[in-house]
């Protein structure tokens, strides 16, 4: 069992104590410094398995994910407000300090998506889009240039800020839509989407995340794709982990673990037609094959980002 004596865990706990004592998590020198230290600590590849942490460290991890989520929300709101003050906000996205990470992550997700679908999606849902929906914006601008994006967020102010960013753009203003809704209240509309993206911080604890996955599994169209963000190794101190066993009703196609500054792992799964569900007794059991790991490279435009790929069903069947 991994516990307090591990140097990495010790450093994470020290940073948690400092972060949790802050009066506010809005962007400022101390907040920026502490979260930068946290990311730098957790980013290098690590063999740590967060499921084997002792109870006290598990509790700290859960609290740290929530604190990180709150800080991320403040950071996005801060920069969305600044961007919204420009006549053409989309021309200034590079002022956001992590914009280059979103470019890389979106390229990665597009590559994964096109590997597992024969046609580009016509209609996409992004759940948990927030005030600065950079994934939707980057994918719509550079990769899925004819696709419509329906962005869901429970916070009306987040949607208002996000809408302000695209309203002056003649293209994206016609293809990006914002819905103020709890995804658990969206039912039959989910059948309309070829792909559903689930943001990393939708469901910050395991139980909530699984409830959301089960809900979209119930209403997504058979054959539609679900793309989720997860975390691996020490990066799981920053974001929740999605396990293949959580994806009931889906065929897990692949999981990618970046090893560069892109923090999130990417999971892609296909909704199983009801006639192909595993059994009558367990109608929502996930379909997957044993793990297989190997190195791959991204396109040259990403300067050959090295990644680890697991559960690549197509490769295992070839």
Short mmCIF file of C-alpha atoms in Angstrom, two decimals:
data_model
loop_
_atom_site.label_atom_id
_atom_site.label_comp_id
_atom_site.label_asym_id
_atom_site.label_seq_id
_atom_site.Cartn_x
_atom_site.Cartn_y
_atom_site.Cartn_z
CA UNK A 1 0.00 0.00 0.00
CA UNK A 2 1.32 3.44 -1.00
CA UNK A 3 1.36 5.84 1.93
CA UNK A 4 2.95 8.92 3.45
CA UNK A 5 6.56 7.70 3.19
CA UNK A 6 6.59 7.86 -0.61
CA UNK A 7 8.47 11.08 -1.59
CA UNK A 8 5.98 11.98 -4.31
CA UNK A 9 3.04 11.46 -1.94
CA UNK A 10 4.80 13.55 0.70
CA UNK A 11 5.25 16.43 -1.75
CA UNK A 12 1.62 16.21 -2.91
CA UNK A 13 0.42 16.27 0.73
CA UNK A 14 2.59 19.31 1.48
CA UNK A 15 1.12 21.14 -1.49
CA UNK A 16 -2.41 20.12 -0.48
CA UNK A 17 -1.89 21.66 2.95
CA UNK A 18 -0.73 24.92 1.41
CA UNK A 19 -3.48 25.01 -1.24
CA UNK A 20 -6.25 24.17 1.21
CA UNK A 21 -5.17 27.03 3.48
CA UNK A 22 -5.56 29.67 0.75
CA UNK A 23 -8.36 32.16 1.28
CA UNK A 24 -9.31 32.08 -2.41
CA UNK A 25 -8.47 29.94 -5.43
CA UNK A 26 -8.91 32.77 -7.91
CA UNK A 27 -5.85 33.50 -10.06
CA UNK A 28 -3.09 35.28 -8.13
CA UNK A 29 0.62 34.81 -7.52
CA UNK A 30 0.28 32.26 -4.69
CA UNK A 31 -2.45 30.22 -6.39
CA UNK A 32 -0.56 30.13 -9.68
CA UNK A 33 2.70 29.15 -7.97
CA UNK A 34 1.21 26.33 -5.88
CA UNK A 35 -0.79 24.75 -8.70
CA UNK A 36 2.20 24.99 -11.02
CA UNK A 37 4.25 23.12 -8.41
CA UNK A 38 1.48 20.53 -8.10
CA UNK A 39 1.34 19.94 -11.85
CA UNK A 40 5.14 19.74 -12.13
CA UNK A 41 5.19 17.22 -9.27
CA UNK A 42 2.50 15.00 -10.78
CA UNK A 43 3.38 15.28 -14.47
CA UNK A 44 6.41 12.92 -14.83
CA UNK A 45 5.51 9.29 -15.62
CA UNK A 46 5.04 7.43 -12.35
CA UNK A 47 4.25 3.82 -11.42
CA UNK A 48 2.04 4.97 -8.56
CA UNK A 49 -1.41 3.36 -8.42
CA UNK A 50 -3.85 5.69 -6.68
CA UNK A 51 -6.23 2.79 -5.95
CA UNK A 52 -3.57 1.44 -3.56
CA UNK A 53 -3.24 4.63 -1.55
CA UNK A 54 -4.06 4.40 2.13
CA UNK A 55 -7.37 5.88 3.29
CA UNK A 56 -5.96 9.19 4.53
CA UNK A 57 -4.16 9.84 1.22
CA UNK A 58 -7.24 8.79 -0.74
CA UNK A 59 -9.19 11.46 1.14
CA UNK A 60 -6.54 14.08 0.37
CA UNK A 61 -6.58 13.08 -3.32
CA UNK A 62 -10.37 13.52 -3.51
CA UNK A 63 -10.16 16.94 -1.86
CA UNK A 64 -7.26 17.96 -4.10
CA UNK A 65 -9.21 17.07 -7.26
CA UNK A 66 -12.06 19.28 -6.07
CA UNK A 67 -9.70 22.14 -5.23
CA UNK A 68 -8.01 21.79 -8.61
CA UNK A 69 -11.39 21.82 -10.32
CA UNK A 70 -12.44 24.95 -8.47
CA UNK A 71 -9.17 26.70 -9.34
CA UNK A 72 -9.47 25.63 -12.97
CA UNK A 73 -12.97 27.08 -13.11
CA UNK A 74 -11.77 30.42 -11.72
CA UNK A 75 -8.86 30.47 -14.18
CA UNK A 76 -11.13 29.81 -17.17
CA UNK A 77 -13.64 32.45 -16.04
CA UNK A 78 -10.84 34.97 -15.58
CA UNK A 79 -9.47 34.51 -19.08
CA UNK A 80 -12.88 34.15 -20.69
CA UNK A 81 -13.76 37.58 -19.29
CA UNK A 82 -10.54 39.06 -20.70
CA UNK A 83 -11.07 37.42 -24.09
CA UNK A 84 -14.68 38.56 -24.18
CA UNK A 85 -13.53 42.18 -24.03
CA UNK A 86 -11.93 41.89 -27.50
CA UNK A 87 -13.86 42.54 -30.70
CA UNK A 88 -12.67 39.18 -32.03
CA UNK A 89 -11.97 36.97 -28.99
CA UNK A 90 -10.94 33.94 -31.06
CA UNK A 91 -7.99 35.90 -32.46
CA UNK A 92 -6.48 36.16 -28.97
CA UNK A 93 -6.85 32.64 -27.54
CA UNK A 94 -3.10 32.35 -27.11
CA UNK A 95 -3.24 34.66 -24.09
CA UNK A 96 -4.60 31.69 -22.14
CA UNK A 97 -1.49 30.10 -20.57
CA UNK A 98 -2.49 26.53 -21.42
CA UNK A 99 -3.75 27.15 -24.94
CA UNK A 100 -0.88 25.14 -26.49
CA UNK A 101 -1.88 22.17 -24.33
CA UNK A 102 -5.41 22.36 -25.72
CA UNK A 103 -4.03 22.43 -29.25
CA UNK A 104 -2.10 19.23 -28.55
CA UNK A 105 -4.95 17.54 -26.70
CA UNK A 106 -7.45 18.38 -29.44
CA UNK A 107 -5.07 17.07 -32.10
CA UNK A 108 -4.70 13.87 -30.10
CA UNK A 109 -8.46 13.49 -29.68
CA UNK A 110 -9.06 14.15 -33.37
CA UNK A 111 -6.46 11.52 -34.34
CA UNK A 112 -8.06 8.97 -32.02
CA UNK A 113 -11.54 9.83 -33.25
CA UNK A 114 -10.71 9.46 -36.93
CA UNK A 115 -9.01 6.14 -36.25
CA UNK A 116 -12.26 4.70 -34.95
CA UNK A 117 -14.90 6.22 -37.21
CA UNK A 118 -15.27 6.03 -40.99
CA UNK A 119 -16.98 9.43 -41.36
CA UNK A 120 -16.41 12.67 -39.53
CA UNK A 121 -19.17 13.37 -37.02
CA UNK A 122 -22.03 15.59 -38.10
CA UNK A 123 -23.13 16.54 -34.60
CA UNK A 124 -21.12 16.49 -31.36
CA UNK A 125 -22.02 17.08 -27.72
CA UNK A 126 -19.49 18.37 -25.21
CA UNK A 127 -20.59 17.89 -21.60
CA UNK A 128 -19.04 20.26 -19.06
CA UNK A 129 -17.86 22.87 -21.56
CA UNK A 130 -17.39 25.68 -19.02
CA UNK A 131 -16.77 29.40 -19.61
CA UNK A 132 -13.79 28.78 -21.90
CA UNK A 133 -14.75 25.85 -24.19
CA UNK A 134 -11.37 25.52 -25.85
CA UNK A 135 -11.76 21.88 -26.91
CA UNK A 136 -14.93 22.65 -28.86
CA UNK A 137 -13.43 25.83 -30.31
CA UNK A 138 -10.17 24.18 -31.42
CA UNK A 139 -11.87 21.09 -32.84
CA UNK A 140 -14.46 23.21 -34.68
CA UNK A 141 -11.85 25.64 -36.01
CA UNK A 142 -9.11 23.26 -37.15
CA UNK A 143 -10.34 19.68 -37.32
CA UNK A 144 -14.11 19.24 -37.51
CA UNK A 145 -14.80 22.25 -39.67
CA UNK A 146 -18.34 21.32 -40.73
CA UNK A 147 -19.49 19.71 -37.47
CA UNK A 148 -22.00 21.34 -35.14
CA UNK A 149 -21.04 21.43 -31.45
CA UNK A 150 -23.64 21.39 -28.69
CA UNK A 151 -22.02 22.44 -25.43
CA UNK A 152 -23.67 21.56 -22.12
CA UNK A 153 -22.93 23.21 -18.81
CA UNK A 154 -24.99 23.46 -15.65
CA UNK A 155 -23.81 27.04 -14.99
CA UNK A 156 -25.69 29.74 -16.95
CA UNK A 157 -22.94 32.31 -16.40
CA UNK A 158 -20.37 29.92 -17.89
CA UNK A 159 -22.50 29.50 -21.00
CA UNK A 160 -23.01 33.25 -21.25
CA UNK A 161 -19.26 33.87 -21.20
CA UNK A 162 -18.62 31.05 -23.67
CA UNK A 163 -21.23 32.36 -26.09
CA UNK A 164 -19.57 35.77 -26.00
CA UNK A 165 -16.36 34.23 -27.32
CA UNK A 166 -17.90 32.84 -30.53
CA UNK A 167 -20.75 35.25 -31.22
CA UNK A 168 -18.61 37.55 -33.39
CA UNK A 169 -17.23 34.71 -35.50
CA UNK A 170 -19.28 34.19 -38.69
CA UNK A 171 -18.53 30.45 -38.81
CA UNK A 172 -18.49 29.24 -35.22
CA UNK A 173 -21.47 31.36 -34.23
CA UNK A 174 -23.52 29.20 -36.61
CA UNK A 175 -22.08 25.86 -35.47
CA UNK A 176 -21.63 26.19 -31.71
CA UNK A 177 -24.63 26.02 -29.41
CA UNK A 178 -24.82 26.31 -25.63
CA UNK A 179 -27.31 24.56 -23.38
CA UNK A 180 -27.71 25.31 -19.67
CA UNK A 181 -28.68 21.86 -18.43
CA UNK A 182 -27.66 19.09 -16.09
CA UNK A 183 -26.67 16.23 -18.38
CA UNK A 184 -28.66 13.89 -16.13
CA UNK A 185 -31.78 15.71 -17.35
CA UNK A 186 -30.93 15.21 -21.03
CA UNK A 187 -32.43 12.03 -22.42
CA UNK A 188 -33.64 11.52 -25.99
CA UNK A 189 -31.57 14.43 -27.32
CA UNK A 190 -28.45 12.34 -26.67
CA UNK A 191 -29.50 10.03 -29.49
CA UNK A 192 -28.81 12.83 -31.98
CA UNK A 193 -25.05 12.97 -31.36
CA UNK A 194 -22.45 10.98 -33.27
CA UNK A 195 -19.88 11.71 -30.55
CA UNK A 196 -20.28 12.73 -26.91
CA UNK A 197 -17.29 14.27 -25.13
CA UNK A 198 -17.26 14.12 -21.34
CA UNK A 199 -15.02 16.71 -19.65
CA UNK A 200 -12.57 15.47 -17.02
CA UNK A 201 -14.29 17.25 -14.14
CA UNK A 202 -17.83 16.09 -14.89
CA UNK A 203 -18.24 13.78 -11.93
CA UNK A 204 -15.31 14.53 -9.65
CA UNK A 205 -15.83 11.38 -7.60
CA UNK A 206 -16.12 7.81 -8.84
CA UNK A 207 -19.81 7.36 -7.98
CA UNK A 208 -20.93 10.53 -9.78
CA UNK A 209 -18.76 9.79 -12.81
CA UNK A 210 -20.22 6.29 -13.14
CA UNK A 211 -23.78 7.62 -12.80
CA UNK A 212 -23.15 10.06 -15.65
CA UNK A 213 -21.61 7.33 -17.82
CA UNK A 214 -24.54 5.00 -17.13
CA UNK A 215 -26.97 7.78 -18.02
CA UNK A 216 -25.41 8.61 -21.38
CA UNK A 217 -25.09 4.87 -22.09
CA UNK A 218 -28.85 4.57 -21.68
CA UNK A 219 -29.68 7.30 -24.19
CA UNK A 220 -26.83 7.50 -26.71
CA UNK A 221 -27.45 6.01 -30.15
CA UNK A 222 -26.01 2.54 -30.79
CA UNK A 223 -22.63 2.88 -32.50
CA UNK A 224 -22.10 6.46 -31.28
CA UNK A 225 -18.73 7.25 -29.69
CA UNK A 226 -18.03 8.42 -26.16
CA UNK A 227 -14.76 10.28 -25.53
CA UNK A 228 -13.69 10.79 -21.95
CA UNK A 229 -10.70 12.25 -20.17
CA UNK A 230 -8.99 10.31 -17.46
CA UNK A 231 -5.64 10.34 -15.66
CA UNK A 232 -2.76 7.93 -15.16
CA UNK A 233 -0.07 7.54 -12.51
CA UNK A 234 0.53 10.58 -10.31
CA UNK A 235 -1.64 12.68 -12.65
CA UNK A 236 -4.58 11.04 -10.90
CA UNK A 237 -3.96 13.47 -8.03
CA UNK A 238 -5.23 16.16 -10.43
CA UNK A 239 -8.12 14.48 -12.25
CA UNK A 240 -10.48 11.54 -11.72
CA UNK A 241 -9.63 8.16 -13.23
CA UNK A 242 -12.02 6.40 -15.62
CA UNK A 243 -11.54 2.64 -15.54
CA UNK A 244 -12.69 0.41 -18.42
CA UNK A 245 -15.02 -1.37 -15.99
CA UNK A 246 -16.84 1.95 -15.48
CA UNK A 247 -17.95 1.97 -19.12
CA UNK A 248 -20.93 -0.33 -18.90
CA UNK A 249 -22.82 -0.50 -22.17
CA UNK A 250 -19.75 0.51 -24.19
CA UNK A 251 -17.05 -1.29 -26.12
CA UNK A 252 -13.73 0.18 -24.99
CA UNK A 253 -11.71 0.92 -28.12
CA UNK A 254 -8.53 2.47 -26.74
CA UNK A 255 -6.95 4.44 -23.93
CA UNK A 256 -4.06 6.86 -24.53
CA UNK A 257 -1.75 8.04 -21.76
CA UNK A 258 0.26 11.13 -22.83
CA UNK A 259 3.73 11.46 -21.37
CA UNK A 260 4.26 15.15 -22.15
CA UNK A 261 2.66 18.28 -20.69
CA UNK A 262 -0.83 17.19 -21.77
CA UNK A 263 -2.11 15.94 -18.43
CA UNK A 264 -5.27 14.04 -19.36
CA UNK A 265 -5.45 10.52 -20.69
CA UNK A 266 -8.02 10.00 -23.43
CA UNK A 267 -10.53 7.14 -23.49
CA UNK A 268 -12.71 6.29 -26.48
CA UNK A 269 -15.59 3.79 -26.40
CA UNK A 270 -18.45 2.82 -28.69
CA UNK A 271 -22.06 2.40 -27.56
CA UNK A 272 -22.96 -1.25 -27.93
CA UNK A 273 -26.21 -2.03 -29.79
CA UNK A 274 -28.71 -3.57 -27.39
CA UNK A 275 -28.72 -6.84 -29.35
CA UNK A 276 -24.98 -7.22 -28.75
CA UNK A 277 -25.00 -6.58 -25.02
CA UNK A 278 -23.01 -9.19 -23.19
CA UNK A 279 -25.82 -11.06 -21.47
CA UNK A 280 -29.37 -10.80 -20.22
CA UNK A 281 -28.14 -10.91 -16.65
CA UNK A 282 -25.56 -8.12 -17.14
CA UNK A 283 -26.93 -6.01 -20.00
CA UNK A 284 -24.55 -3.11 -19.42
CA UNK A 285 -21.28 -4.97 -18.91
CA UNK A 286 -18.30 -3.34 -20.70
CA UNK A 287 -16.67 -5.13 -23.60
CA UNK A 288 -12.87 -5.10 -23.60
CA UNK A 289 -9.81 -7.21 -24.30
CA UNK A 290 -6.69 -7.65 -22.12
CA UNK A 291 -4.32 -4.69 -21.93
CA UNK A 292 -1.63 -4.17 -24.55
CA UNK A 293 0.88 -1.33 -24.24
CA UNK A 294 3.18 0.16 -26.88
CA UNK A 295 4.64 3.52 -27.91
CA UNK A 296 3.13 5.59 -30.71
CA UNK A 297 3.86 9.05 -32.12
CA UNK A 298 1.65 11.95 -32.94
CA UNK A 299 1.88 13.86 -36.22
CA UNK A 300 4.91 16.04 -36.94
CA UNK A 301 2.87 19.16 -36.16
CA UNK A 302 2.99 18.07 -32.52
CA UNK A 303 6.78 17.56 -32.57
CA UNK A 304 6.34 13.82 -32.07
CA UNK A 305 4.60 13.69 -28.71
CA UNK A 306 5.28 10.22 -27.30
CA UNK A 307 2.26 8.43 -25.93
CA UNK A 308 1.41 5.13 -24.32
CA UNK A 309 -1.59 3.31 -25.76
CA UNK A 310 -3.54 0.61 -23.98
CA UNK A 311 -6.56 -1.42 -24.94
CA UNK A 312 -6.27 -0.80 -28.67
CA UNK A 313 -8.87 -3.30 -29.80
CA UNK A 314 -8.20 -2.86 -33.50
CA UNK A 315 -4.48 -3.57 -33.09
CA UNK A 316 -5.20 -6.67 -31.03
CA UNK A 317 -7.55 -8.03 -33.66
CA UNK A 318 -5.15 -7.38 -36.57
#
